[in-house]
């Protein structure tokens, strides 16, 4: 029988070893202890112990030599299983689990007390190899067992019960410690998971906010596209209406041409009727000469008026040049303001280069510059829309208001970010001062943008006025063209009348000459036959001489004009001349006072028509020249404005490309605080824990 102290120490050592085995399991489960083979506790494969196990065994060796002997036997059996040592032994202990391993060690101590204490029989087949190993160990203590008394046997039973109770208590304590350690580890894991869940939820909220912002931007862009499409449709409708108006005007022109043809036919019939009056034509010749003189005077007046109109055109051009210079000065001012804004942007970029240690502050400055550029681009787009239609003015005003609201929101965000920056270390105070300076410059640039918007509105109003003047000028030009067509038709009709009158004059002159020659021949013949007919023929000669003198003066004046007569008119004049030979002198004298007043009335009517036509011509020419001057000035202003708009569009396209590049870079470089970056890197795949569905 072993002594009492040794038995208690054996039990304590066994409990300590069991606790150590459970601890090894926990450490291997969490990856803190990595043995040479993971089958140390549960499998029966050959095993190599780690240095920690050997150190613990050496500690047991120093304390308890007997326990060290038992453990050495077990280690030898474990390592050299199926080799040299286990050739006839029953080594079922190698198939036992970790818990059975500690129980077998306990049975080793119980087997030593089997002979002197009346206990129940124990099935020792599974530990026969251990019993054989402990046989030598038990021989040394046999002498002491036989020396024990009966009183010591009773004490042994009490001590055995105490040992069992202590064993249960130690096992319970070990289990409690294991559970507490597992519970604490679970709490730590839970805290870690909660932190990751909170961070992921914050990231999700940020992503949702960004998504909502982008959705709003997309909706605003779609609204603007719809408005532009509506404006394009309105413009196309206006163009179709103008095409229809052109077609209607062409139809009206065709109808007026038909009316002119009818009027010309009527005039031809009237001329044919007037050809029947030979004597009335003589009076009309004198009236036509007077009318020619008046027309020459009218042409001189028209030339003088044209010179005056030319001078007025020059004055109008000078005024328009002054207006264009004023507009160009305004454009230059706008360009200078734009250059100042560009300089401010360059200064902001220099500040960004100085703040390399704070990337999230750089992102904020980039966003501010991008907002300024976007505002400028949208203002330039508003300018382009002003050139398209009048309705774009109200749309641009709404866009500017929305942009101002966005600027105010960004300023509020900047103020919130400044509050966040104040909580940082003292090393960032200098950088904050620089950022404040850059913000002041940004405010100045905002004020300059507002000034530019006001100037744009003024330019828009002036452009609207120019457009109104262009519309009025186009209307005046159209009306003047119609009136000019009418006047040209009237002038052509008057010229045709004059040409016909001149042709009639020349025919009459030739007919009179023929009649004079024939009359002279008849005179000689009559004088040869009857001398009484000499007097009336002399009267006829005197009348013919007067007519010839008047007609010769008229023909001398009209000798420069080439006159042609049709064959029908020539035959008609010859017939009339033959009839005139047969007419008596008395009938000729009676016809003269009757035809004179009728021809005078017609001449007066023609004179009045010519005067009214000349007055209308002068008025129309003056109005036409004014309209032409207006149109030229409007076209010049339009070309200047179009050139400026082209320059602005080119600048806008360049800035759009730069903004697109910056936006792509900013999207790739999203802002994250430094603490969140580390945590997101370590827990990048924990979205599955939250059952997130993408």
XYZ file of C-alpha atoms in Angstrom:
694
model
C 0.000 0.000 0.000
C 1.292 3.441 -1.057
C 1.590 6.113 1.598
C -1.162 8.644 2.006
C 0.775 11.668 0.793
C 1.919 9.873 -2.323
C -1.628 8.846 -3.240
C -2.973 12.362 -2.822
C -0.141 13.716 -4.917
C -0.846 11.146 -7.613
C -4.496 12.197 -7.731
C -3.571 15.866 -7.932
C -1.081 15.147 -10.684
C -3.664 13.210 -12.632
C -6.130 16.078 -12.304
C -3.431 18.534 -13.387
C -2.640 16.387 -16.403
C -6.315 16.165 -17.364
C -6.598 19.966 -17.111
C -3.491 20.316 -19.261
C -4.966 17.967 -21.901
C -8.214 19.960 -22.075
C -6.196 23.155 -22.378
C -4.195 21.686 -25.236
C -7.460 20.892 -27.011
C -8.676 24.487 -26.692
C -5.391 25.901 -27.897
C -5.241 23.601 -30.869
C -8.878 24.482 -31.694
C -8.121 28.223 -31.791
C -4.762 27.821 -33.516
C -2.634 29.060 -30.604
C -0.819 25.734 -30.059
C 0.287 23.703 -33.056
C 1.505 20.225 -32.121
C 3.599 18.123 -34.418
C 0.574 15.947 -35.145
C -3.103 16.857 -34.632
C -4.002 13.243 -33.678
C -2.431 13.564 -30.219
C -5.731 13.435 -28.308
C -8.146 11.349 -30.374
C -6.268 8.924 -32.670
C -3.829 6.046 -32.224
C -1.190 6.982 -34.791
C 2.456 7.376 -33.725
C 3.015 10.743 -32.104
C 5.932 13.122 -31.529
C 5.600 15.423 -28.510
C 6.181 19.156 -28.678
C 8.734 20.940 -26.452
C 5.954 22.250 -24.168
C 4.864 18.684 -23.327
C 8.431 17.631 -22.577
C 8.924 20.636 -20.284
C 5.784 19.749 -18.356
C 6.994 16.141 -18.036
C 10.337 17.328 -16.698
C 8.469 19.389 -14.098
C 6.537 16.254 -13.077
C 9.855 14.384 -12.923
C 11.288 16.870 -10.485
C 8.220 16.705 -8.247
C 7.180 13.079 -8.417
C 9.589 10.346 -9.463
C 6.967 7.580 -9.359
C 4.564 9.498 -11.608
C 7.434 10.265 -13.946
C 8.140 6.536 -14.195
C 4.486 5.802 -15.106
C 4.350 8.569 -17.673
C 7.594 7.421 -19.215
C 6.160 3.934 -19.600
C 3.057 5.341 -21.293
C 5.136 7.529 -23.642
C 7.320 4.573 -24.570
C 4.222 2.473 -25.259
C 2.731 5.325 -27.353
C 5.819 5.958 -29.435
C 7.089 2.440 -29.987
C 3.713 0.823 -30.652
C 3.851 -1.945 -33.283
C 7.679 -1.902 -33.192
C 10.011 -3.467 -30.539
C 8.402 -2.894 -27.155
C 4.804 -4.081 -27.832
C 5.561 -7.526 -29.233
C 3.476 -9.627 -26.860
C 1.622 -6.943 -24.991
C -1.979 -5.936 -25.290
C -1.720 -2.223 -26.239
C -5.379 -1.320 -26.373
C -4.556 1.911 -24.587
C -3.307 3.307 -27.908
C -6.883 3.244 -29.305
C -8.292 5.200 -26.362
C -9.374 8.857 -26.618
C -8.030 11.758 -24.566
C -10.591 11.278 -21.801
C -9.811 7.533 -21.585
C -6.138 8.437 -21.381
C -6.652 10.384 -18.142
C -9.003 7.654 -16.776
C -6.395 4.957 -17.399
C -3.844 6.969 -15.498
C -6.274 7.068 -12.588
C -6.742 3.274 -12.803
C -2.989 2.845 -12.484
C -3.146 4.301 -8.965
C -6.271 2.257 -8.153
C -4.620 -0.980 -9.298
C -1.853 -0.538 -6.733
C -4.460 -0.479 -3.960
C -6.426 -3.509 -5.227
C -5.027 -6.226 -2.927
C -5.369 -4.547 0.514
C -8.710 -2.806 -0.067
C -11.944 -4.676 -0.630
C -13.226 -3.001 -3.834
C -15.282 -4.275 -6.714
C -13.559 -6.196 -9.447
C -12.193 -4.106 -12.321
C -11.878 -5.337 -15.866
C -8.147 -4.961 -16.405
C -7.891 -6.642 -19.789
C -7.599 -3.359 -21.573
C -4.714 -2.303 -19.297
C -2.803 -5.564 -18.917
C 0.179 -4.049 -20.660
C 0.152 -1.224 -18.143
C -0.167 -3.683 -15.263
C 2.852 -5.582 -16.488
C 4.693 -2.289 -16.729
C 3.699 -1.385 -13.194
C 4.526 -4.830 -11.794
C 8.090 -3.876 -11.111
C 6.944 -0.572 -9.684
C 4.627 -2.401 -7.234
C 7.319 -4.803 -5.884
C 9.067 -2.066 -3.951
C 5.970 -1.151 -2.065
C 4.805 -4.722 -1.225
C 6.743 -4.824 2.027
C 5.029 -1.672 3.194
C 1.569 -3.020 2.280
C 1.940 -6.061 4.494
C 2.997 -3.899 7.439
C -0.251 -1.877 7.536
C -2.742 -2.460 10.394
C -6.582 -2.824 10.496
C -7.103 0.768 11.548
C -5.278 1.959 8.499
C -7.705 -0.054 6.287
C -10.670 1.927 7.543
C -8.813 5.140 7.034
C -8.012 3.985 3.498
C -11.722 3.583 2.696
C -12.461 7.078 3.960
C -9.542 8.446 2.039
C -10.726 6.677 -1.120
C -14.140 8.304 -0.844
C -12.485 11.656 -0.280
C -10.282 11.064 -3.286
C -13.299 10.288 -5.459
C -15.065 13.414 -4.232
C -11.957 15.496 -4.878
C -11.696 14.011 -8.331
C -15.310 14.949 -9.136
C -14.752 18.443 -7.798
C -11.585 18.902 -9.806
C -13.305 17.623 -12.943
C -16.215 20.011 -12.363
C -13.816 22.888 -11.803
C -11.934 22.076 -14.958
C -15.174 21.889 -16.938
C -16.300 25.219 -15.483
C -12.995 26.823 -16.405
C -13.242 25.415 -19.907
C -16.785 26.684 -20.289
C -15.884 30.108 -18.901
C -12.929 30.420 -21.252
C -15.113 29.301 -24.173
C -17.808 31.767 -23.113
C -15.321 34.621 -22.928
C -13.967 33.742 -26.340
C -17.493 33.656 -27.695
C -18.129 37.098 -26.189
C -14.973 38.409 -27.845
C -16.062 36.930 -31.145
C -19.510 38.433 -30.727
C -18.024 41.882 -30.087
C -15.825 41.548 -33.155
C -18.777 40.469 -35.272
C -20.893 43.340 -33.946
C -18.163 45.821 -34.813
C -17.882 44.425 -38.308
C -21.674 44.468 -38.688
C -21.812 48.115 -37.571
C -19.062 49.094 -39.965
C -20.710 47.250 -42.821
C -24.050 48.891 -42.021
C -22.368 52.320 -42.084
C -20.790 51.482 -45.423
C -24.160 50.341 -46.730
C -25.733 53.611 -45.618
C -23.005 55.587 -47.317
C -23.420 53.544 -50.488
C -27.197 54.075 -50.343
C -26.715 57.831 -49.963
C -24.304 57.895 -52.903
C -26.709 55.817 -54.955
C -29.587 58.182 -54.174
C -27.441 61.155 -55.174
C -26.500 59.536 -58.452
C -30.140 58.618 -59.095
C -31.162 62.241 -58.516
C -28.449 63.446 -60.877
C -29.608 60.971 -63.517
C -33.225 62.103 -63.122
C -32.233 65.772 -63.481
C -30.198 64.941 -66.586
C -33.156 63.038 -68.050
C -35.452 65.991 -67.331
C -33.041 68.328 -69.097
C -32.847 65.951 -72.063
C -36.648 65.838 -72.255
C -36.827 69.630 -72.182
C -34.239 69.902 -74.942
C -36.137 67.370 -77.037
C -39.307 69.382 -76.542
C -37.537 72.528 -77.654
C -36.186 70.704 -80.704
C -39.702 69.541 -81.539
C -41.002 73.112 -81.209
C -38.251 74.361 -83.516
C -39.013 71.625 -86.062
C -42.688 72.571 -85.946
C -41.776 76.202 -86.539
C -39.592 75.203 -89.477
C -42.430 73.141 -90.950
C -44.756 76.113 -90.515
C -42.271 78.371 -92.314
C -42.097 75.802 -95.134
C -45.881 75.864 -95.406
C -45.810 79.665 -95.455
C -43.271 79.570 -98.275
C -45.509 77.251 -100.257
C -48.484 79.562 -99.706
C -46.426 82.564 -100.809
C -45.348 80.726 -103.948
C -48.975 79.968 -104.732
C -49.865 83.630 -104.218
C -47.009 84.655 -106.507
C -48.307 82.325 -109.186
C -51.784 83.807 -108.851
C -50.359 87.358 -109.075
C -48.395 86.378 -112.178
C -51.582 85.103 -113.770
C -53.257 88.391 -112.882
C -50.359 90.241 -114.485
C -50.717 88.219 -117.663
C -54.398 89.066 -117.739
C -53.627 92.749 -117.179
C -51.079 92.672 -119.976
C -53.677 91.152 -122.301
C -56.117 93.886 -121.362
C -53.455 96.509 -121.976
C -52.731 95.015 -125.383
C -56.412 95.221 -126.272
C -56.468 98.820 -125.073
C -53.435 99.630 -127.219
C -55.129 98.106 -130.242
C -58.139 100.325 -129.623
C -55.931 103.382 -129.285
C -54.199 102.702 -132.562
C -57.437 103.618 -134.329
C -56.970 107.257 -133.244
C -54.151 108.701 -135.397
C -54.799 112.307 -134.625
C -54.919 111.712 -130.866
C -51.452 110.184 -131.067
C -49.996 113.467 -132.307
C -51.073 115.155 -129.085
C -49.787 112.213 -127.050
C -46.357 112.611 -128.632
C -45.960 116.028 -127.109
C -47.213 114.708 -123.765
C -44.777 111.799 -123.925
C -41.876 114.174 -124.529
C -42.882 116.124 -121.428
C -43.233 112.906 -119.496
C -39.759 111.825 -120.585
C -38.353 115.019 -119.201
C -40.204 114.401 -115.926
C -38.930 110.857 -115.756
C -35.374 112.095 -116.181
C -35.934 114.486 -113.316
C -37.391 111.641 -111.248
C -34.347 109.476 -111.973
C -32.101 112.267 -110.781
C -34.122 112.543 -107.581
C -33.925 108.768 -107.134
C -30.131 108.918 -107.414
C -30.007 111.681 -104.819
C -32.214 109.618 -102.513
C -30.014 106.563 -103.058
C -26.972 108.589 -102.007
C -28.815 109.752 -98.880
C -29.817 106.156 -98.142
C -26.202 105.060 -98.567
C -25.115 107.654 -96.039
C -27.805 106.458 -93.637
C -26.567 102.888 -94.159
C -23.057 103.950 -93.249
C -24.352 105.651 -90.101
C -26.330 102.544 -89.162
C -23.259 100.382 -89.755
C -21.198 102.631 -87.497
C -23.824 102.380 -84.736
C -23.879 98.618 -85.149
C -20.091 98.552 -84.948
C -20.308 100.461 -81.692
C -22.835 97.930 -80.403
C -20.594 95.051 -81.450
C -17.616 96.694 -79.720
C -19.689 96.989 -76.535
C -20.638 93.321 -76.839
C -17.028 92.338 -77.454
C -15.973 94.322 -74.374
C -18.542 92.409 -72.340
C -17.257 89.158 -73.797
C -13.696 90.208 -72.903
C -14.839 90.919 -69.356
C -16.407 87.474 -69.218
C -13.175 85.948 -70.473
C -11.160 87.826 -67.841
C -13.537 86.574 -65.161
C -13.125 83.079 -66.527
C -9.329 83.499 -66.469
C -9.503 84.576 -62.822
C -11.596 81.499 -62.058
C -8.978 79.353 -63.796
C -6.245 80.992 -61.726
C -8.226 80.267 -58.580
C -8.501 76.657 -59.648
C -4.739 76.510 -60.185
C -4.169 77.958 -56.719
C -6.512 75.340 -55.263
C -4.546 72.620 -57.069
C -1.293 73.992 -55.579
C -2.870 73.784 -52.133
C -3.848 70.213 -52.874
C -0.238 69.344 -53.657
C 0.796 70.758 -50.292
C -1.764 68.562 -48.471
C -0.423 65.160 -49.487
C -0.753 63.872 -45.922
C -4.560 64.317 -45.905
C -6.127 62.493 -48.899
C -9.689 62.939 -47.737
C -9.195 66.741 -47.589
C -7.837 66.611 -51.133
C -10.934 64.747 -52.226
C -13.101 67.483 -50.735
C -11.169 70.223 -52.582
C -11.428 68.231 -55.815
C -15.172 67.943 -55.342
C -15.414 71.717 -54.813
C -13.427 72.416 -57.991
C -15.510 69.910 -59.898
C -18.656 71.640 -58.704
C -17.296 75.014 -59.861
C -16.386 73.566 -63.266
C -19.764 71.874 -63.559
C -21.478 75.162 -62.710
C -19.479 76.949 -65.383
C -20.277 74.244 -67.901
C -23.957 74.419 -67.093
C -23.854 78.207 -67.463
C -22.258 77.802 -70.871
C -24.890 75.248 -71.788
C -27.464 77.847 -70.809
C -25.777 80.261 -73.263
C -26.050 77.683 -76.044
C -29.693 77.078 -75.208
C -30.353 80.833 -75.475
C -29.284 80.663 -79.128
C -31.734 77.846 -79.827
C -35.027 79.270 -78.533
C -36.585 81.960 -76.350
C -38.088 79.441 -73.978
C -34.601 78.337 -72.889
C -34.248 81.530 -70.816
C -36.724 80.360 -68.195
C -35.131 76.898 -68.187
C -31.665 78.364 -67.642
C -33.007 80.481 -64.773
C -34.408 77.349 -63.131
C -31.116 75.547 -63.691
C -29.154 78.412 -62.135
C -31.482 78.374 -59.108
C -30.992 74.644 -58.704
C -27.252 75.117 -59.018
C -27.332 77.813 -56.355
C -29.228 75.454 -54.053
C -26.625 72.769 -54.729
C -23.882 75.270 -53.927
C -25.582 76.128 -50.648
C -25.821 72.442 -49.793
C -22.151 71.996 -50.565
C -21.306 74.971 -48.358
C -23.302 73.377 -45.508
C -21.423 70.127 -46.058
C -18.145 72.039 -46.045
C -19.051 73.648 -42.719
C -19.875 70.224 -41.231
C -16.593 68.890 -42.499
C -14.783 71.870 -40.924
C -16.348 70.958 -37.567
C -15.036 67.427 -38.005
C -11.567 68.747 -38.903
C -11.407 70.865 -35.729
C -11.369 67.674 -33.629
C -8.089 66.524 -35.186
C -4.542 66.993 -33.840
C -2.711 70.314 -33.536
C -0.425 69.392 -36.400
C -3.291 70.024 -38.876
C -3.962 73.636 -37.791
C -1.712 75.089 -40.503
C -3.379 72.941 -43.137
C -6.799 74.073 -41.910
C -5.790 77.730 -42.313
C -4.712 77.009 -45.882
C -7.984 75.251 -46.531
C -9.914 78.223 -45.151
C -8.041 80.505 -47.540
C -8.929 78.208 -50.412
C -12.566 78.244 -49.310
C -12.576 82.043 -49.266
C -11.211 81.994 -52.784
C -13.934 79.523 -53.735
C -16.564 81.919 -52.302
C -15.050 84.696 -54.373
C -15.256 82.472 -57.417
C -18.920 81.781 -56.578
C -19.547 85.523 -56.449
C -17.806 85.910 -59.774
C -19.986 83.138 -61.172
C -23.080 84.999 -59.987
C -21.813 88.185 -61.626
C -21.204 86.235 -64.801
C -24.746 84.868 -64.640
C -26.134 88.419 -64.320
C -24.018 89.529 -67.265
C -25.255 86.538 -69.213
C -28.826 87.590 -68.525
C -28.029 91.060 -69.848
C -26.441 89.565 -72.955
C -29.500 87.374 -73.318
C -31.812 90.396 -73.197
C -29.705 92.172 -75.812
C -29.696 89.043 -77.929
C -33.486 88.868 -77.661
C -33.710 92.493 -78.775
C -31.470 91.736 -81.740
C -33.637 88.757 -82.583
C -36.766 90.916 -82.442
C -35.135 93.478 -84.704
C -34.124 90.682 -87.080
C -37.694 89.399 -87.181
C -39.024 92.885 -87.844
C -36.411 93.427 -90.538
C -37.295 90.116 -92.180
C -40.989 91.050 -92.130
C -40.184 94.464 -93.630
C -37.992 92.835 -96.250
C -40.751 90.428 -97.221
C -43.316 93.227 -97.516
C -40.867 95.386 -99.450
C -40.074 92.546 -101.803
C -43.761 92.082 -102.500
C -44.215 95.805 -103.109
C -41.107 95.888 -105.292
C -42.491 93.064 -107.386
C -45.712 95.001 -107.815
C -43.903 98.231 -108.693
C -41.622 96.462 -111.113
C -44.644 95.004 -112.815
C -46.205 98.475 -113.024
C -42.959 99.998 -114.298
C -42.635 97.247 -116.876
C -46.191 97.900 -118.005
C -45.478 101.664 -118.267
C -42.282 101.009 -120.193
C -44.189 98.710 -122.520
C -46.742 101.466 -123.081
C -44.011 104.003 -123.817
C -42.336 101.600 -126.228
C -45.606 101.042 -128.019
C -46.271 104.788 -128.175
C -42.801 105.365 -129.612
C -43.289 102.612 -132.173
C -46.630 104.149 -133.119
C -44.922 107.557 -133.469
C -42.271 106.218 -135.786
C -44.885 104.442 -137.893
C -47.018 107.550 -138.073
C -43.972 109.648 -139.027
C -43.147 107.337 -141.886
C -46.803 107.219 -142.956
C -46.955 111.035 -142.913
C -43.850 111.209 -145.082
C -45.392 108.789 -147.547
C -48.619 110.761 -147.528
C -46.654 113.995 -148.112
C -44.863 112.557 -151.118
C -48.080 111.175 -152.519
C -49.798 114.534 -151.858
C -47.073 116.370 -153.751
C -47.457 113.963 -156.631
C -51.235 114.429 -156.545
C -50.687 118.220 -156.384
C -48.629 118.252 -159.529
C -51.126 116.008 -161.258
C -54.084 118.121 -160.068
C -52.380 121.373 -161.034
C -51.792 119.963 -164.424
C -55.430 119.031 -164.780
C -57.321 121.620 -162.564
C -55.641 124.775 -161.186
C -58.496 125.356 -158.620
C -57.305 122.669 -156.282
C -54.026 124.450 -155.446
C -55.311 126.334 -152.354
C -56.482 123.422 -150.230
C -53.351 121.527 -151.055
C -51.292 124.485 -149.893
C -53.180 124.387 -146.568
C -52.414 120.747 -146.327
C -48.764 121.435 -147.018
C -48.624 124.070 -144.279
C -50.201 121.681 -141.801
C -47.868 118.922 -142.850
C -44.851 121.201 -142.496
C -45.876 122.091 -138.913
C -46.394 118.470 -138.064
C -43.098 117.513 -139.612
C -41.234 120.190 -137.647
C -42.785 119.039 -134.328
C -42.229 115.405 -135.119
C -38.678 116.007 -136.298
C -37.814 117.563 -132.943
C -39.332 114.549 -131.167
C -37.607 112.105 -133.458
C -34.281 113.795 -132.927
C -34.699 113.314 -129.206
C -35.746 109.677 -129.665
C -33.188 108.853 -132.310
C -31.088 107.060 -129.708
C -33.874 104.549 -129.067
C -34.306 101.679 -131.537
C -38.037 101.254 -132.356
C -39.604 98.276 -134.138
C -43.127 97.980 -135.648
C -45.021 94.811 -136.409
C -46.232 94.025 -139.955
C -49.873 94.300 -138.935
C -49.364 97.846 -137.631
C -47.483 98.803 -140.791
C -50.290 97.457 -143.043
C -52.883 99.163 -140.899
C -51.059 102.514 -141.252
C -50.815 102.119 -145.022
C -54.551 101.485 -145.249
C -55.260 104.560 -143.161
C -52.975 106.637 -145.382
C -54.831 105.486 -148.474
C -58.130 106.341 -146.841
C -56.723 109.772 -145.867
C -56.073 110.546 -149.517
C -59.714 109.975 -150.306
C -61.046 111.975 -147.323
C -62.051 115.562 -148.107
C -60.470 118.632 -146.582
C -63.698 119.726 -144.874
C -64.047 116.523 -142.896
C -60.426 116.823 -141.842
C -60.953 120.321 -140.468
C -64.031 119.233 -138.488
C -62.312 116.232 -136.851
C -59.481 118.222 -135.327
C -61.392 120.078 -132.513
C -63.302 116.910 -131.519
C -60.282 114.621 -130.874
C -58.133 117.137 -129.013
C -59.969 117.217 -125.648
C -60.220 113.425 -125.426
C -56.451 113.014 -125.897
C -55.767 115.717 -123.253
C -57.781 113.893 -120.587
C -55.917 110.653 -121.212
C -52.576 112.440 -120.993
C -53.525 114.009 -117.646
C -54.560 110.625 -116.256
C -51.286 109.087 -117.398
C -49.319 111.929 -115.817
C -51.079 111.423 -112.493
C -50.408 107.691 -112.616
C -46.726 108.322 -113.329
C -46.421 110.781 -110.442
C -48.063 108.407 -107.967
C -45.925 105.527 -109.229
C -42.723 107.576 -108.886
C -43.675 108.619 -105.334
C -44.399 105.037 -104.375
C -41.131 103.948 -105.947
C -39.150 106.458 -103.908
C -40.898 105.433 -100.686
C -40.372 101.769 -101.367
C -36.721 102.296 -102.232
C -36.138 104.179 -98.991
C -37.901 101.484 -96.949
C -36.031 98.742 -98.811
C -32.674 100.372 -98.184
C -33.491 100.770 -94.490
C -34.533 97.131 -94.292
C -31.378 96.059 -96.110
C -29.252 98.077 -93.692
C -31.056 96.498 -90.760
C -30.634 93.041 -92.227
C -26.922 93.610 -92.820
C -26.425 94.872 -89.268
C -28.402 91.932 -87.875
C -26.379 89.481 -89.943
C -23.122 91.013 -88.722
C -24.264 90.839 -85.109
C -25.442 87.286 -85.675
C -22.061 86.255 -87.106
C -20.256 87.859 -84.149
C -22.527 86.123 -81.634
C -22.207 82.807 -83.472
C -18.416 83.060 -83.427
C -18.437 83.768 -79.701
C -20.841 80.883 -79.117
C -18.576 78.563 -81.089
C -15.623 79.571 -78.942
C -17.655 78.951 -75.792
C -18.793 75.573 -77.107
C -15.209 74.522 -77.859
C -14.148 75.556 -74.361
C -17.139 73.725 -72.917
C -16.241 70.515 -74.763
C -12.655 70.681 -73.533
C -13.788 71.184 -69.942
C -16.292 68.354 -70.254
C -13.519 65.989 -71.254
C -11.391 67.152 -68.314
C -14.346 66.758 -65.931
C -15.073 63.252 -67.201
C -11.459 62.261 -66.551
C -11.534 63.761 -63.056
C -14.835 62.086 -62.244
C -13.508 58.709 -63.280
C -10.471 59.199 -61.055
C -12.621 60.351 -58.130
C -14.915 57.347 -58.498
C -11.966 54.972 -58.377
C -10.543 56.754 -55.327
C -13.430 56.712 -52.863
C -12.980 58.528 -49.515
C -12.514 56.341 -46.413
C -11.175 57.262 -42.955
C -7.882 55.596 -41.898
C -9.432 53.378 -39.173
C -12.120 52.028 -41.458
C -9.600 51.078 -44.143
C -7.790 48.641 -41.858
C -10.976 47.040 -40.592
C -12.507 46.664 -44.036
C -9.346 44.970 -45.270
C -9.451 42.378 -42.485
C -13.206 41.719 -42.835
C -13.812 42.040 -46.563
C -15.797 38.804 -46.954
C -18.188 39.069 -43.976
C -21.114 40.177 -46.141
C -22.262 36.580 -46.120
C -22.858 36.824 -42.358
C -25.513 39.505 -42.936
C -27.133 37.507 -45.779
C -26.604 40.393 -48.200
C -28.113 39.939 -51.649
C -26.496 41.887 -54.486
